[in-house]
Tab-separated table of C-alpha atoms in Angstrom:
chain	number	residue	atom	x	y	z
U	1	MET	CA	121.672	102.871	128.877
U	2	ILE	CA	120.041	99.500	128.284
U	3	LEU	CA	121.181	99.349	124.668
U	4	GLU	CA	124.692	100.425	125.661
U	5	PHE	CA	124.819	97.692	128.291
U	6	LEU	CA	123.524	95.096	125.851
U	7	ASN	CA	126.005	96.217	123.214
U	8	ASN	CA	128.943	95.927	125.618
U	9	ASN	CA	127.833	92.427	126.639
U	10	LYS	CA	126.298	91.226	123.380
U	11	ASN	CA	128.558	88.200	123.040
U	12	SER	CA	127.828	86.833	126.491
U	13	ILE	CA	124.139	87.578	127.020
U	14	SER	CA	121.533	85.154	125.789
U	15	ILE	CA	118.353	86.759	124.480
U	16	HIS	CA	116.356	84.199	126.451
U	17	LEU	CA	117.719	85.607	129.744
U	18	LEU	CA	116.534	89.128	129.005
U	19	GLY	CA	113.287	90.640	130.183
U	20	PRO	CA	110.481	91.295	127.659
U	21	PHE	CA	111.437	94.949	127.080
U	22	GLN	CA	115.159	94.320	126.687
U	23	SER	CA	114.450	91.306	124.484
U	24	ARG	CA	112.273	93.348	122.108
U	25	MET	CA	114.771	96.218	121.994
U	26	LEU	CA	117.643	93.878	121.206
U	27	ALA	CA	115.662	91.999	118.575
U	28	PHE	CA	114.652	95.272	116.914
U	29	ARG	CA	118.264	96.447	116.855
U	30	VAL	CA	119.590	93.183	115.448
U	31	VAL	CA	116.926	93.091	112.715
U	32	ASN	CA	117.978	96.592	111.669
U	33	THR	CA	121.602	95.524	111.716
U	34	VAL	CA	120.859	92.531	109.492
U	35	CYS	CA	118.926	94.776	107.086
U	36	SER	CA	121.921	97.122	106.931
U	37	TYR	CA	124.129	94.088	106.261
U	38	ILE	CA	121.905	93.107	103.307
U	39	THR	CA	122.227	96.602	101.826
U	40	LYS	CA	125.955	96.874	102.473
U	41	LYS	CA	126.681	93.485	100.903
U	42	GLY	CA	124.398	94.241	97.969
U	43	LEU	CA	122.459	91.023	98.417
U	44	LYS	CA	119.765	90.312	95.834
U	45	PRO	CA	116.746	87.984	95.933
U	46	GLY	CA	118.041	84.444	95.628
U	47	ASP	CA	121.383	85.183	97.321
U	48	ARG	CA	122.325	82.951	100.220
U	49	PHE	CA	123.220	84.238	103.667
U	50	PRO	CA	126.204	82.891	105.569
U	51	THR	CA	125.355	80.543	108.393
U	52	ASP	CA	123.999	82.103	111.576
U	53	ILE	CA	127.322	81.429	113.311
U	54	VAL	CA	129.342	83.145	110.574
U	55	LEU	CA	126.833	85.996	110.363
U	56	SER	CA	126.966	86.573	114.132
U	57	LYS	CA	130.766	86.848	113.917
U	58	GLU	CA	130.583	89.254	110.980
U	59	LEU	CA	128.076	91.414	112.853
U	60	GLY	CA	129.906	91.103	116.147
U	61	MET	CA	126.782	89.832	117.912
U	62	GLY	CA	125.759	86.774	119.841
U	63	ILE	CA	124.305	83.803	117.989
U	64	ALA	CA	120.969	83.853	119.868
U	65	PRO	CA	119.872	87.388	118.877
U	66	VAL	CA	121.026	86.818	115.288
U	67	ARG	CA	118.923	83.663	115.019
U	68	HIS	CA	115.992	85.505	116.551
U	69	ALA	CA	116.387	88.302	113.982
U	70	MET	CA	116.545	85.850	111.088
U	71	ARG	CA	113.404	84.084	112.326
U	72	THR	CA	111.681	87.474	112.466
U	73	LEU	CA	112.713	88.270	108.885
U	74	HIS	CA	111.481	84.830	107.856
U	75	GLN	CA	108.077	85.499	109.427
U	76	LEU	CA	107.937	88.838	107.612
U	77	GLY	CA	108.592	87.072	104.320
U	78	ALA	CA	111.943	88.795	103.735
U	79	VAL	CA	114.035	85.603	103.848
U	80	ARG	CA	113.450	81.880	103.387
U	81	ARG	CA	115.036	79.463	105.845
U	82	ARG	CA	115.300	75.760	105.193
U	83	ARG	CA	117.015	73.218	107.346
U	84	LYS	CA	120.318	72.139	105.766
U	85	ALA	CA	119.612	74.307	102.695
U	86	GLY	CA	120.376	77.599	104.459
U	87	THR	CA	118.827	81.071	104.446
U	88	TYR	CA	118.076	82.978	101.250
U	89	LEU	CA	116.888	86.486	100.507
U	90	VAL	CA	113.578	86.343	98.645
U	91	HIS	CA	111.646	88.690	96.383
U	92	PRO	CA	109.634	91.135	98.521
U	93	ASN	CA	105.959	90.357	98.836
U	94	PRO	CA	103.894	93.580	98.873
U	95	GLU	CA	101.098	91.737	100.699
U	96	HIS	CA	103.210	91.732	103.859
U	97	LEU	CA	103.444	95.516	103.723
U	98	ALA	CA	99.754	95.729	102.884
U	99	SER	CA	98.843	93.833	106.047
U	100	HIS	CA	100.533	96.505	108.182
U	101	ILE	CA	98.729	99.275	106.306
U	102	LYS	CA	95.395	97.474	106.756
U	103	PHE	CA	95.989	97.231	110.487
U	104	TYR	CA	96.439	100.978	110.921
U	105	MET	CA	93.579	101.796	108.563
U	106	ASP	CA	91.224	99.516	110.491
U	107	LEU	CA	91.959	101.266	113.784
U	108	GLY	CA	89.475	103.905	112.679
U	109	THR	CA	91.766	106.883	113.305
U	110	TYR	CA	91.286	108.259	109.784
U	111	SER	CA	88.133	109.917	108.496
U	112	PRO	CA	86.434	108.772	105.267
U	113	GLU	CA	87.511	112.067	103.696
U	114	GLU	CA	91.164	111.419	104.556
U	115	ILE	CA	90.926	107.918	103.140
U	116	ASP	CA	89.357	109.243	99.933
U	117	ARG	CA	92.107	111.832	99.504
U	118	ALA	CA	94.842	109.284	100.134
U	119	ARG	CA	93.333	106.899	97.607
U	120	ALA	CA	92.896	109.760	95.122
U	121	MET	CA	96.567	110.730	95.344
U	122	VAL	CA	97.667	107.147	94.727
U	123	GLU	CA	95.226	106.520	91.880
U	124	GLN	CA	96.089	109.852	90.247
U	125	GLY	CA	99.585	108.585	89.543
U	126	ILE	CA	98.295	105.153	88.617
U	127	ALA	CA	95.870	106.569	86.037
U	128	ALA	CA	98.660	108.667	84.515
U	129	GLU	CA	100.860	105.587	84.233
U	130	ALA	CA	97.952	103.588	82.802
U	131	ALA	CA	97.621	106.213	80.056
U	132	ARG	CA	101.239	105.597	79.133
U	133	ARG	CA	101.173	101.799	79.241
U	134	ARG	CA	97.599	100.714	78.494
U	135	THR	CA	96.812	98.051	75.908
U	136	ASN	CA	93.705	97.514	73.815
U	137	ARG	CA	92.772	94.705	76.188
U	138	ASP	CA	92.882	97.157	79.106
U	139	LEU	CA	90.593	99.548	77.247
U	140	MET	CA	88.122	96.752	76.534
U	141	GLY	CA	88.053	95.885	80.230
U	142	MET	CA	87.205	99.481	81.146
U	143	ILE	CA	84.479	99.583	78.502
U	144	ASP	CA	82.947	96.355	79.841
U	145	ALA	CA	82.853	97.797	83.383
U	146	ILE	CA	81.164	101.000	82.176
U	147	GLU	CA	78.573	99.045	80.185
U	148	THR	CA	77.808	96.931	83.256
U	149	MET	CA	77.188	100.096	85.263
U	150	GLU	CA	74.899	101.458	82.553
U	151	ASN	CA	72.866	98.234	82.537
U	152	ALA	CA	72.669	97.874	86.329
U	153	ASP	CA	69.048	99.095	86.375
U	154	GLY	CA	69.516	100.829	89.722
U	155	ASP	CA	71.075	97.853	91.503
U	156	LEU	CA	73.631	99.391	93.853
U	157	ASP	CA	75.625	96.187	94.353
U	158	VAL	CA	76.067	95.773	90.600
U	159	VAL	CA	77.189	99.391	90.225
U	160	TRP	CA	79.748	99.121	93.036
U	161	ALA	CA	81.086	95.835	91.641
U	162	ALA	CA	81.438	97.380	88.176
U	163	ASP	CA	83.117	100.442	89.694
U	164	ARG	CA	85.657	98.203	91.436
U	165	ASP	CA	86.220	96.318	88.172
U	166	PHE	CA	86.879	99.587	86.333
U	167	HIS	CA	89.458	100.697	88.887
U	168	ASP	CA	91.057	97.241	88.956
U	169	VAL	CA	91.550	97.396	85.187
U	170	VAL	CA	93.138	100.849	85.477
U	171	LEU	CA	95.416	99.583	88.246
U	172	GLY	CA	96.429	96.637	86.100
U	173	ALA	CA	97.073	98.869	83.093
U	174	ALA	CA	99.682	100.791	85.091
U	175	ARG	CA	101.742	97.594	85.365
U	176	ASN	CA	102.836	98.437	88.930
U	177	PRO	CA	101.737	95.739	91.403
U	178	LEU	CA	103.016	97.610	94.472
U	179	ALA	CA	101.018	100.769	93.705
U	180	SER	CA	98.022	98.588	92.895
U	181	ILE	CA	98.129	96.918	96.306
U	182	PHE	CA	98.398	100.272	98.105
U	183	SER	CA	95.331	101.580	96.338
U	184	LYS	CA	93.313	98.403	96.930
U	185	VAL	CA	94.155	98.382	100.633
U	186	ILE	CA	92.931	101.972	101.015
U	187	ALA	CA	89.783	101.352	98.967
U	188	GLU	CA	88.907	98.159	100.861
U	189	SER	CA	89.410	99.912	104.187
U	190	PHE	CA	86.908	102.599	103.197
U	191	GLU	CA	84.390	99.979	102.038
U	192	ARG	CA	84.654	98.094	105.334
U	193	ARG	CA	84.037	101.256	107.347
U	194	ALA	CA	81.293	102.677	105.146
U	195	PRO	CA	77.725	102.285	106.473
U	196	MET	CA	75.428	99.790	104.805
U	197	GLU	CA	73.716	101.337	101.799
U	198	PRO	CA	70.236	100.596	100.460
U	199	GLN	CA	70.166	98.090	97.627
U	200	ARG	CA	68.578	100.496	95.129
U	201	ILE	CA	70.062	103.679	93.726
U	202	THR	CA	67.923	106.719	94.491
U	203	ASN	CA	70.179	109.477	93.133
U	204	ARG	CA	70.093	108.945	89.370
U	205	LEU	CA	71.859	112.234	88.697
U	206	ALA	CA	74.850	111.125	90.783
U	207	LEU	CA	74.970	107.855	88.837
U	208	ALA	CA	74.963	109.784	85.560
U	209	VAL	CA	77.835	111.943	86.799
U	210	MET	CA	79.767	108.863	87.911
U	211	LEU	CA	79.321	107.267	84.492
U	212	SER	CA	80.440	110.423	82.717
U	213	GLU	CA	83.562	110.548	84.909
U	214	HIS	CA	84.409	106.937	84.085
U	215	LYS	CA	83.973	107.623	80.389
U	216	ALA	CA	86.155	110.732	80.557
U	217	ILE	CA	88.884	108.771	82.347
U	218	LEU	CA	88.608	106.051	79.703
U	219	GLU	CA	88.919	108.586	76.898
U	220	SER	CA	92.006	110.217	78.408
U	221	ILE	CA	93.688	106.852	78.978
U	222	SER	CA	92.765	105.770	75.450
U	223	ALA	CA	94.260	109.020	74.086
U	224	GLN	CA	97.387	108.364	76.195
U	225	ASP	CA	97.098	111.710	77.960
U	226	PRO	CA	98.647	111.033	81.405
U	227	ASP	CA	98.144	114.526	82.833
U	228	LYS	CA	94.443	114.613	82.031
U	229	ALA	CA	93.915	110.995	83.105
U	230	GLY	CA	95.541	111.687	86.476
U	231	GLU	CA	93.574	114.876	87.058
U	232	LEU	CA	90.248	113.258	86.172
U	233	MET	CA	90.955	110.251	88.375
U	234	TYR	CA	91.838	112.456	91.354
U	235	GLN	CA	88.597	114.411	91.059
U	236	HIS	CA	86.605	111.202	90.642
U	237	VAL	CA	88.032	109.460	93.708
U	238	ALA	CA	88.518	112.435	96.037
U	239	PHE	CA	84.943	113.666	95.676
U	240	PRO	CA	82.666	110.590	95.464
U	241	LYS	CA	79.030	111.013	94.511
U	242	PRO	CA	76.400	109.790	97.051
U	243	LEU	CA	74.229	107.445	95.022
U	244	THR	CA	71.611	107.299	97.782
U	245	ALA	CA	71.561	110.941	98.796
U	246	LYS	CA	67.881	111.462	98.065
U	247	ARG	CA	66.780	108.481	100.114
U	248	ASN	CA	68.978	109.549	102.978
U	249	GLY	CA	67.460	113.021	102.763
U	250	SER	CA	63.937	111.596	102.755
U	251	SER	CA	64.761	109.513	105.804
U	252	LYS	CA	65.962	112.591	107.670
U	253	ARG	CA	62.844	114.512	106.758
U	254	SER	CA	60.686	111.592	107.923
U	255	GLU	CA	62.506	111.538	111.240
U	256	MET	CA	61.916	115.269	111.656
U	257	VAL	CA	58.206	114.853	110.885
U	258	LYS	CA	57.901	112.019	113.408
U	259	LYS	CA	59.713	114.115	116.019
U	260	ARG	CA	57.333	117.057	115.502
U	261	GLN	CA	54.328	114.729	115.714
U	262	GLY	CA	55.691	113.294	118.936
U	263	ASP	CA	56.168	116.764	120.394
U	264	GLN	CA	52.538	117.576	119.626
């Protein structure tokens, strides 16, 4: 009913006279209308919009809500508005979309397992594409990251940094910046929520497995085998190896011993 009323009186109602709820509903509707206008007109980045007055007439809406919608699109990075120069459609910036994803990830409503699986599904496709488009320079970057992990001498921070470098090189090799940003947002969200780890690696077997997985992914990308590269990457990301499992286990056993001693 509210939207019907606003629609019937859209040319005479100022958005500033509306209550907060009606104002948001109208703004949301006008933004969607402007987006539909962009699609219908086939506007491309760099194309100029008509003036707000002309646009409001074309859309059959009041000037105030149209200006509000254009300011919203400007804040979202979808258009660029300059006084006297006009309003232009700009190239989409994936970082704006990434900020929304980060917000929902940081709410803590997703488990670490769900985050791992989501990242694995994204990086599976990225690794397959990297196998198709990789260059010798990409391969050298992956080799450098693996060698850094091998020479980390048990330093967990060095291993994690080298692991991130390896994945960053794979993401870059896919030559798809949007997919790269999605994967990084998911990975960073997991790192922010993960508990603080000890500074030394205690599970050497897990480190050896991690290294072997990186090398296998490298080999499949080098051989330009997208199916194998994607499969190996999914398994690697979806089922991470706990590099400090033994220390965590020892800590639990110590706590149990202390508890029994306290009971006695």
